[in-house]
Coordinates of C-alpha atoms in Angstrom, one line a residue:
M1 CA -0.3 -5.8 6.3
S2 CA -1.1 -7.6 9.5
R3 CA -2.7 -11.1 8.8
S4 CA -2.8 -11.6 12.7
V5 CA -5.9 -10.0 12.9
R6 CA -8.1 -12.3 10.8
L7 CA -5.9 -15.1 10.5
V8 CA 3.4 4.4 -30.7
P9 CA 4.2 5.0 -34.8
A10 CA 1.4 7.0 -35.5
V11 CA -1.9 4.9 -36.7
A12 CA -4.6 7.5 -36.4
A13 CA -4.9 7.9 -40.1
V14 CA -5.6 4.2 -40.8
A15 CA -9.3 3.8 -42.1
L16 CA -11.8 2.3 -39.6
V17 CA -12.6 -0.3 -42.2
L18 CA -12.9 -3.5 -39.8
A19 CA -14.2 -1.9 -36.4
L20 CA -13.8 -4.5 -33.5
T21 CA -16.5 -5.3 -31.5
A22 CA -15.0 -6.5 -28.5
C23 CA -17.1 -6.0 -25.3
D24 CA -16.0 -4.4 -21.8
D25 CA -17.1 -6.6 -18.7
E26 CA -20.2 -4.3 -18.7
G27 CA -20.9 -4.4 -22.6
A28 CA -19.1 -1.6 -23.7
P29 CA -18.0 -1.7 -27.5
D30 CA -14.4 -1.6 -28.7
T31 CA -14.2 2.2 -30.3
S32 CA -10.5 1.9 -30.9
G33 CA -10.2 0.4 -34.4
A34 CA -7.2 -1.0 -33.9
Q35 CA -5.4 -3.6 -36.2
A36 CA -1.6 -4.5 -35.3
R37 CA -0.6 -4.3 -31.6
D38 CA 2.9 -3.2 -32.5
A39 CA 4.7 -0.6 -30.5
S40 CA 2.4 -1.7 -27.6
G41 CA 3.2 -1.4 -24.1
A42 CA 3.2 -5.1 -22.5
P43 CA 0.0 -5.8 -20.7
G44 CA 1.9 -6.6 -17.4
V45 CA 5.5 -6.2 -15.7
G46 CA 6.1 -9.9 -15.2
D47 CA 5.9 -10.2 -11.6
P48 CA 6.2 -13.7 -10.6
Y49 CA 3.3 -14.1 -9.0
F50 CA 0.8 -11.7 -10.7
P51 CA 2.2 -11.7 -14.3
K52 CA -0.7 -9.4 -15.4
A53 CA -0.7 -6.8 -12.9
G54 CA 1.2 -3.1 -14.3
N55 CA 1.9 -2.5 -17.7
G56 CA 4.9 -1.7 -19.5
G57 CA 6.1 1.0 -21.8
Y58 CA 5.6 3.9 -19.2
D59 CA 5.9 5.5 -15.9
V60 CA 3.2 7.3 -13.9
S61 CA 4.0 10.6 -12.0
H62 CA 0.3 11.2 -10.9
Y63 CA -3.3 10.4 -10.5
G64 CA -5.8 13.0 -10.4
L65 CA -9.3 10.9 -9.5
T66 CA -12.1 12.7 -9.1
L67 CA -15.0 10.1 -7.7
A68 CA -18.7 10.6 -6.3
Y69 CA -20.0 7.4 -4.3
T70 CA -23.7 6.6 -3.6
P71 CA -23.9 3.7 -1.3
D72 CA -27.1 2.9 -2.3
G73 CA -26.9 0.6 -5.4
S74 CA -23.0 1.0 -4.7
R75 CA -22.9 3.1 -7.5
L76 CA -19.7 4.9 -8.2
T77 CA -18.7 7.3 -10.9
G78 CA -15.5 8.6 -11.6
T79 CA -12.7 10.3 -13.8
A80 CA -9.2 9.6 -13.4
V81 CA -6.3 11.6 -15.2
V82 CA -3.2 9.6 -15.4
T83 CA 0.1 11.9 -16.1
A84 CA 2.8 9.4 -17.4
R85 CA 6.1 9.4 -19.6
A86 CA 6.6 6.8 -22.0
T87 CA 9.5 4.7 -21.8
E88 CA 9.3 3.3 -25.3
D89 CA 7.7 4.6 -28.4
L90 CA 3.7 3.5 -28.1
A91 CA 1.4 3.1 -30.4
A92 CA -1.1 1.7 -27.7
F93 CA -0.7 0.9 -23.9
D94 CA -2.8 -0.9 -21.1
L95 CA -4.3 0.4 -18.1
D96 CA -5.6 -2.0 -15.2
L97 CA -9.3 -1.7 -14.4
A98 CA -11.4 -4.9 -13.5
G99 CA -15.1 -4.1 -14.1
M100 CA -16.6 -1.0 -14.5
K101 CA -18.0 0.7 -17.7
V102 CA -15.5 2.8 -19.5
E103 CA -17.6 5.7 -21.2
E104 CA -14.6 7.8 -22.8
V105 CA -10.8 8.0 -23.0
T106 CA -8.6 10.8 -24.3
V107 CA -5.2 11.1 -24.2
G108 CA -3.7 14.9 -24.7
G109 CA -7.2 16.3 -24.6
D110 CA -7.9 14.3 -27.8
T111 CA -10.7 11.3 -28.3
A112 CA -8.2 7.9 -28.1
G113 CA -9.8 4.6 -29.0
F114 CA -9.9 1.9 -26.2
R115 CA -11.1 -1.7 -25.8
R116 CA -11.4 -4.2 -23.0
D117 CA -9.8 -7.6 -22.4
G118 CA -10.2 -8.7 -19.1
Q119 CA -8.2 -6.4 -16.3
E120 CA -7.0 -5.0 -19.4
L121 CA -8.1 -1.2 -20.7
I122 CA -5.9 -1.1 -23.7
V123 CA -5.8 2.5 -25.0
R124 CA -5.0 3.5 -28.8
P125 CA -4.0 7.5 -28.6
P126 CA -4.6 9.2 -31.8
G127 CA -1.1 10.0 -32.5
A128 CA 2.1 8.2 -31.8
L129 CA 3.7 8.7 -28.1
S130 CA 7.6 8.8 -28.6
D131 CA 10.1 7.3 -25.8
G132 CA 10.6 10.2 -23.2
E133 CA 7.1 11.9 -24.0
T134 CA 5.1 13.2 -21.2
F135 CA 1.2 12.7 -21.8
E136 CA -2.3 12.9 -20.0
V137 CA -4.8 9.9 -20.0
R138 CA -8.0 11.1 -19.2
V139 CA -10.7 8.1 -18.4
R140 CA -14.6 8.6 -17.6
Y141 CA -16.0 5.6 -15.9
S142 CA -18.7 4.4 -13.6
G143 CA -20.6 1.2 -12.1
S144 CA -20.8 -0.9 -9.0
P145 CA -16.9 -1.3 -8.2
R146 CA -16.0 -5.2 -7.7
T147 CA -14.6 -7.2 -4.4
I148 CA -12.1 -8.8 -5.6
T149 CA -11.1 -12.4 -4.0
D150 CA -7.4 -12.8 -3.4
P151 CA -5.5 -16.1 -4.0
D152 CA -5.5 -16.7 -0.4
G153 CA -9.1 -16.0 -0.1
S154 CA -9.3 -12.6 1.8
K155 CA -11.3 -9.3 0.1
E156 CA -9.7 -6.7 -1.1
G157 CA -11.1 -3.8 -4.2
W158 CA -13.8 -2.2 -3.0
L159 CA -15.7 -3.4 0.1
R160 CA -19.2 -2.4 1.1
T161 CA -19.4 -1.6 4.7
A162 CA -22.6 -0.9 6.8
D163 CA -22.7 2.5 6.1
G164 CA -20.3 3.2 3.2
A165 CA -17.0 1.8 1.7
L166 CA -13.9 0.8 2.2
A167 CA -11.3 0.3 -0.6
L168 CA -8.3 -1.7 -0.1
G169 CA -5.5 -2.5 -2.7
E170 CA -3.1 -5.3 -1.7
P171 CA -2.0 -6.8 -4.0
T172 CA -4.3 -6.1 -7.0
G173 CA -7.4 -4.6 -5.6
S174 CA -6.8 -0.8 -6.6
M175 CA -7.6 -1.7 -10.6
A176 CA -11.4 -2.4 -8.9
W177 CA -12.0 1.4 -8.5
F178 CA -9.6 3.2 -10.7
P179 CA -7.9 2.8 -14.0
G180 CA -3.8 2.7 -13.9
N181 CA -0.4 1.4 -13.6
H182 CA -1.3 -1.2 -10.8
H183 CA 2.1 -2.7 -9.7
P184 CA 4.1 -1.9 -6.7
S185 CA 7.1 -0.9 -9.0
D186 CA 5.2 2.5 -10.4
K187 CA 4.9 5.1 -7.6
A188 CA 3.2 8.0 -8.5
S189 CA 1.3 11.3 -6.4
Y190 CA -2.2 11.4 -6.0
D191 CA -4.9 13.7 -5.5
I192 CA -8.2 12.0 -5.1
A193 CA -11.6 13.9 -5.0
V194 CA -14.8 12.1 -3.4
T195 CA -18.2 13.4 -2.9
V196 CA -20.5 11.7 -0.9
P197 CA -24.0 12.0 0.5
K198 CA -25.3 14.0 3.5
G199 CA -23.6 12.8 6.5
L200 CA -21.2 10.5 5.3
T201 CA -17.5 11.7 5.6
A202 CA -14.8 10.4 2.8
V203 CA -11.2 9.6 4.1
S204 CA -8.2 9.0 1.9
N205 CA -4.6 9.3 1.7
G206 CA -2.0 12.4 2.6
E207 CA -3.7 15.4 3.7
L208 CA -7.7 17.3 3.4
R209 CA -7.2 20.1 1.4
S210 CA -10.7 21.2 1.5
A211 CA -14.2 19.8 2.5
T212 CA -16.9 21.6 0.3
T213 CA -20.8 21.1 1.0
A214 CA -23.5 21.6 -1.8
E215 CA -26.7 22.5 -1.7
D216 CA -28.1 19.0 -1.9
G217 CA -25.8 18.4 1.0
R218 CA -23.2 16.4 -0.6
T219 CA -19.7 16.9 0.4
T220 CA -16.7 17.1 -1.8
F221 CA -13.9 15.9 0.4
T222 CA -10.2 16.5 -1.5
W223 CA -7.3 14.5 -0.5
H224 CA -3.4 15.0 -1.7
T225 CA -0.5 12.8 -1.4
A226 CA 2.4 14.5 -2.7
E227 CA 5.3 11.7 -1.5
P228 CA 5.3 8.7 -4.2
M229 CA 2.9 6.0 -3.2
A230 CA 2.3 3.0 -4.9
S231 CA -1.2 1.8 -5.9
Y232 CA -1.9 -1.0 -3.6
L233 CA -1.3 1.5 -0.7
A234 CA -4.1 3.9 -1.8
T235 CA -7.4 3.9 0.0
V236 CA -11.2 5.7 0.1
A237 CA -12.9 5.0 3.5
I238 CA -16.7 6.1 3.3
G239 CA -18.5 6.4 6.4
R240 CA -20.1 8.0 9.5
Y241 CA -16.9 8.5 11.2
T242 CA -15.8 10.3 14.2
V243 CA -13.0 12.3 13.3
T244 CA -9.6 13.5 15.5
R245 CA -7.4 16.1 14.2
S246 CA -3.6 16.4 16.1
T247 CA -0.3 16.7 15.4
V248 CA 2.8 14.6 16.8
P249 CA 6.2 15.8 17.0
R250 CA 8.6 15.6 13.7
A251 CA 11.8 13.8 13.9
T252 CA 13.6 16.6 15.1
G253 CA 12.0 16.8 17.9
T254 CA 10.8 20.7 17.6
G255 CA 7.0 20.0 17.8
T256 CA 5.1 19.5 20.4
T257 CA 1.4 17.9 20.3
G258 CA -1.5 20.0 19.4
T259 CA -4.6 20.4 20.5
T260 CA -7.2 17.9 19.5
G261 CA -10.7 18.7 17.8
T262 CA -13.2 15.9 17.2
T263 CA -16.7 15.6 15.3
T264 CA -18.8 13.3 13.9
G265 CA -20.4 13.2 10.7
A266 CA -19.4 15.2 7.4
G267 CA -18.7 18.9 6.3
T268 CA -15.4 19.9 7.6
G269 CA -15.9 17.4 10.1
T270 CA -13.0 18.1 11.7
T271 CA -11.2 21.0 14.3
T272 CA -7.3 21.5 13.4
G273 CA -4.8 21.4 16.7
S274 CA -3.9 24.8 17.7
G275 CA -0.7 25.7 19.6
A276 CA 3.0 24.7 18.5
G277 CA 2.1 21.5 17.6
A278 CA 0.0 22.7 14.8
K279 CA 3.0 24.5 13.3
D280 CA 5.6 22.3 13.8
G281 CA 4.5 19.0 14.5
L282 CA 3.3 16.5 11.8
P283 CA -0.5 16.4 11.5
V284 CA -2.7 13.4 12.4
Y285 CA -5.9 12.5 11.0
I286 CA -7.9 9.6 12.9
A287 CA -11.0 8.4 11.4
V288 CA -13.0 6.1 13.7
D289 CA -16.5 4.2 13.5
P290 CA -18.5 5.5 16.0
S291 CA -19.0 1.8 17.2
Q292 CA -15.1 1.7 17.9
V293 CA -14.4 4.6 19.6
A294 CA -14.2 3.9 23.1
A295 CA -12.6 0.5 22.4
S296 CA -9.9 2.1 20.1
R297 CA -9.4 5.4 22.4
K298 CA -6.6 4.0 24.4
V299 CA -4.2 2.2 21.9
L300 CA -4.6 5.5 19.5
A301 CA -3.7 7.6 22.2
R302 CA -0.1 6.0 22.4
L303 CA 0.2 6.5 18.6
P304 CA 2.1 9.4 19.3
E305 CA 4.7 7.9 21.4
V306 CA 4.9 4.7 18.8
M307 CA 5.8 7.6 16.1
E308 CA 8.6 9.2 18.1
W309 CA 10.0 5.4 18.9
A310 CA 10.1 4.6 15.1
Q311 CA 11.5 7.7 14.2
Y312 CA 14.5 7.2 17.0
N313 CA 15.0 3.6 15.3
F314 CA 14.1 3.6 11.8
G315 CA 15.0 7.6 11.1
P316 CA 12.7 10.7 10.2
Y317 CA 8.9 9.6 9.3
P318 CA 9.3 9.6 5.5
F319 CA 5.9 11.2 4.9
S320 CA 4.1 14.5 5.5
S321 CA 1.1 13.3 7.9
T322 CA 0.0 10.3 9.5
G323 CA -3.0 9.0 11.4
A324 CA -5.7 5.5 11.2
I325 CA -8.9 4.7 9.7
V326 CA -10.6 2.0 12.1
D327 CA -13.4 0.3 10.7
R328 CA -15.9 -2.2 11.9
P329 CA -14.7 -5.8 12.3
E330 CA -17.4 -7.2 10.0
D331 CA -16.4 -4.7 7.4
V332 CA -12.9 -5.4 7.1
E333 CA -10.9 -8.7 8.0
Y334 CA -7.3 -7.3 8.2
A335 CA -5.4 -4.5 8.8
L336 CA -3.6 -2.8 5.9
E337 CA -0.7 0.1 5.9
T338 CA -2.6 2.4 3.5
Q339 CA -0.1 5.2 3.2
N340 CA -0.5 7.7 5.9
H341 CA -3.7 6.3 6.9
P342 CA -3.5 2.7 8.1
V343 CA -6.6 0.8 8.1
Y344 CA -7.3 -1.4 10.9
P345 CA -10.6 -3.7 11.8
G346 CA -11.6 -2.6 14.7
A347 CA -9.7 -1.1 18.1
P348 CA -6.1 -2.3 17.0
D349 CA -3.9 -3.5 19.6
M350 CA -0.2 -2.4 20.3
A351 CA 1.3 -5.1 18.1
T352 CA -0.6 -4.3 15.2
L353 CA -0.7 -0.6 15.6
V354 CA 3.4 -0.6 15.7
H355 CA 3.2 -3.2 12.7
E356 CA 1.4 -0.8 10.5
T357 CA 3.3 2.0 11.6
A358 CA 6.5 0.7 10.8
H359 CA 5.0 -0.1 7.3
Q360 CA 5.0 3.6 6.9
W361 CA 8.9 3.0 6.3
F362 CA 9.2 -0.2 5.4
G363 CA 6.7 -1.1 2.4
D364 CA 5.3 2.4 1.7
S365 CA 7.9 4.6 1.7
V366 CA 10.7 1.8 0.6
T367 CA 8.4 -0.6 -1.5
P368 CA 8.9 -4.0 -2.9
K369 CA 10.2 -4.4 -6.5
S370 CA 7.7 -7.2 -6.7
W371 CA 5.3 -9.6 -5.1
Q372 CA 8.3 -12.0 -4.4
D373 CA 9.8 -9.0 -2.0
M374 CA 7.0 -9.0 0.2
W375 CA 9.3 -10.2 2.8
L376 CA 10.7 -6.8 3.0
N377 CA 7.9 -5.4 3.7
E378 CA 6.3 -8.1 6.7
G379 CA 9.5 -9.3 7.6
L380 CA 10.8 -5.8 8.9
A381 CA 7.6 -4.4 10.1
T382 CA 7.2 -7.8 12.3
Y383 CA 10.5 -7.4 13.5
A384 CA 9.3 -3.9 14.8
E385 CA 6.9 -5.7 17.1
W386 CA 10.0 -7.6 18.2
L387 CA 11.9 -4.8 19.1
W388 CA 8.7 -2.8 20.5
T389 CA 8.1 -5.5 23.1
E390 CA 11.7 -5.7 23.8
D391 CA 12.1 -2.0 24.7
E392 CA 8.6 -2.3 26.9
G393 CA 10.4 -4.8 28.8
G394 CA 8.7 -7.7 27.8
A395 CA 10.7 -11.0 25.8
T396 CA 13.9 -9.6 23.9
A397 CA 14.1 -10.2 20.3
E398 CA 16.5 -12.7 21.1
E399 CA 14.0 -14.7 23.3
T400 CA 11.4 -14.1 20.6
F401 CA 13.8 -15.3 18.0
T402 CA 14.8 -18.7 20.4
E403 CA 11.2 -19.4 21.0
L404 CA 9.9 -19.5 17.4
Y405 CA 12.9 -21.8 16.4
D406 CA 12.3 -24.2 19.4
H407 CA 8.9 -24.4 19.2
G408 CA 7.6 -22.0 16.6
E409 CA 5.4 -24.8 14.8
D410 CA 3.3 -25.2 17.7
A411 CA 1.9 -21.9 16.8
Y412 CA 2.3 -21.4 13.4
E413 CA 1.9 -25.2 11.7
D414 CA 3.4 -23.6 8.2
L415 CA 6.4 -21.6 9.9
W416 CA 8.8 -23.9 7.9
A417 CA 6.7 -24.4 4.8
F418 CA 8.7 -22.1 2.2
P419 CA 11.5 -19.6 2.9
P420 CA 10.4 -16.0 2.8
A421 CA 12.2 -14.8 -0.2
K422 CA 10.5 -17.9 -2.4
P423 CA 7.0 -18.3 -1.3
T424 CA 5.3 -21.2 -3.1
S425 CA 2.8 -19.1 -5.2
A426 CA 0.3 -16.2 -5.1
A427 CA -1.5 -17.6 -2.4
H428 CA 1.2 -17.8 0.1
I429 CA 2.6 -14.1 0.1
S430 CA 1.2 -13.2 3.3
D431 CA 1.8 -16.3 5.2
T432 CA 3.5 -17.1 8.2
P433 CA 7.1 -17.5 6.8
V434 CA 7.1 -14.2 5.1
Y435 CA 6.5 -12.6 8.6
Q436 CA 7.9 -14.6 11.2
R437 CA 11.0 -16.4 9.0
G438 CA 11.3 -12.9 7.6
A439 CA 11.5 -11.4 11.1
M440 CA 14.0 -13.9 12.0
V441 CA 16.2 -13.0 9.0
I442 CA 16.6 -9.7 10.1
H443 CA 17.5 -10.9 13.7
R444 CA 20.2 -13.0 12.5
I445 CA 21.7 -9.5 10.8
R446 CA 21.3 -8.2 14.1
R447 CA 22.8 -10.7 16.1
T448 CA 25.7 -10.7 13.2
V449 CA 26.8 -7.2 13.2
G450 CA 25.8 -6.0 16.3
D451 CA 23.4 -3.6 17.7
D452 CA 24.9 -0.3 16.7
A453 CA 25.7 -1.5 12.9
F454 CA 22.4 -3.0 13.0
Y455 CA 20.3 0.5 13.4
D456 CA 22.9 2.1 11.2
I457 CA 21.9 -0.9 8.4
V458 CA 18.2 -0.1 9.1
Q459 CA 18.0 3.6 9.1
G460 CA 20.7 3.7 6.2
W461 CA 18.3 1.2 4.3
A462 CA 15.4 3.3 4.9
A463 CA 17.1 6.6 3.6
A464 CA 18.8 5.4 0.9
H465 CA 15.8 4.0 -0.5
R466 CA 13.4 6.7 0.5
H467 CA 10.3 6.6 -1.9
G468 CA 11.7 3.8 -3.9
S469 CA 11.0 0.3 -5.1
V470 CA 13.6 -1.9 -4.0
G471 CA 14.1 -6.1 -4.3
T472 CA 15.6 -8.8 -2.0
A473 CA 19.0 -8.5 -4.0
D474 CA 19.1 -4.8 -3.6
F475 CA 18.7 -5.6 0.4
T476 CA 21.4 -8.3 0.5
A477 CA 23.9 -6.0 -1.3
Y478 CA 23.2 -3.3 0.9
V479 CA 23.4 -5.3 4.1
E480 CA 26.9 -7.0 2.6
E481 CA 28.0 -3.2 1.8
Q482 CA 27.4 -1.9 5.1
A483 CA 29.3 -4.9 6.9
P484 CA 32.0 -5.8 4.4
D485 CA 33.9 -7.7 7.3
E486 CA 30.9 -10.1 8.2
D487 CA 30.1 -13.2 6.3
F488 CA 26.1 -13.4 5.4
D489 CA 26.4 -16.3 3.3
E490 CA 24.7 -18.9 6.2
I491 CA 21.8 -16.4 6.2
W492 CA 21.0 -15.9 2.8
A493 CA 21.5 -19.8 2.1
D494 CA 19.7 -21.1 5.1
W495 CA 17.4 -18.4 6.5
L496 CA 16.0 -16.2 3.4
Y497 CA 16.5 -18.8 0.4
G498 CA 16.8 -22.2 2.0
E499 CA 13.8 -24.9 2.2
G500 CA 12.9 -26.6 5.6
K501 CA 14.0 -25.4 9.3
P502 CA 17.7 -24.0 9.2
A503 CA 19.8 -26.6 10.7
S504 CA 21.3 -24.0 13.3
P505 CA 19.5 -21.0 15.0

């Protein structure tokens, strides 16, 4: 994210003697007949800042989402098919879903009981789920998806835009539009099909597999994301976009930039690049609100250059496609590293393009284990900005670090408010110390080990934890293992965890 822009044992045989009548947010009755919630998965994973986020008792491997949206009235209908593996015996389990009316839940094709408790959709399957068992839960739901206000006051969830909608999920907004295990520690592959009215385009993560228009003019866009993705990185953008498709070279350098095609509107809506790049290159899909096309053109034209630079510095690109979504500034207040296709609030500048591209390695592929580890995303992505500036002939990273240490509080009043690995509350996980002081930690590591070892560490970290979820302790242990002759105690004690401004730079 860039804040700089805005700154089960079987219980089915138990008779339904006392049917519970608890209601969800839109009045659906409890149909579970559940009594004691023994052998149930936990209603949260115990995140230090969002304890109700995610759920215990299972791991999700795949989400299949079939959605239809009508902007008039902001009406969403959906079917979510969640494939998961039980990690304990389960009589019941929770899914995170805020709002929406749940119409039916099945597990393994059989009707399941369910009830609502705040953001928890509590599912009681008709039979026991055993530890290690793979199961499929299907949820049919509908309603007007919510916009969620974060503890820091920013908006996420389902954002209505001038011509459609935009779904953003950091940290918990994805539960506004589909049920799931909404914590970054549980990643999955995705298939997302979105049907929209005539003239609109629906963009999501991964690659566009098909765009099929029905007789009534409504078009279904089907997107596939094969690589694991945390749910907060899932997105759906619906609007009248100008779409460009091309390719950029892969890390091997064997590809060449393909021919670009552009169109505005819906339908298949794009022209696939041709030539060597289309065969060997990395697919690029860019969707820009027509009002932002001219202002975005120059910066977005440098995406191939940024991708090449990032692969040189951070290692092979971890996904099978890349691109961007550019919406109107009045529709979204911040940039977000939604996987494959980062979202930008209006035409991005170069620093933001570099930042969100770097996030594809740090945050998207290597994902934080908890929201306390947010600095692993933002510190590394911010440091990527410093490296880009240095390589472009601007201030060196050392000069940027020194300026921040000497005068940083002039630009960022809260620079020394808390250490990057210990935000004071959920309202502050996106504050300056997480970004700028986080980048300063990274620079102190570089200064300690030297450039050759530093880039080995950065690339090794991205490779060793590719598509995984990690914590701060994993990172510090990795750095120490890669440079066993160096002493990092001061960096960890004073810069990563220490209160106030460190005594020496």
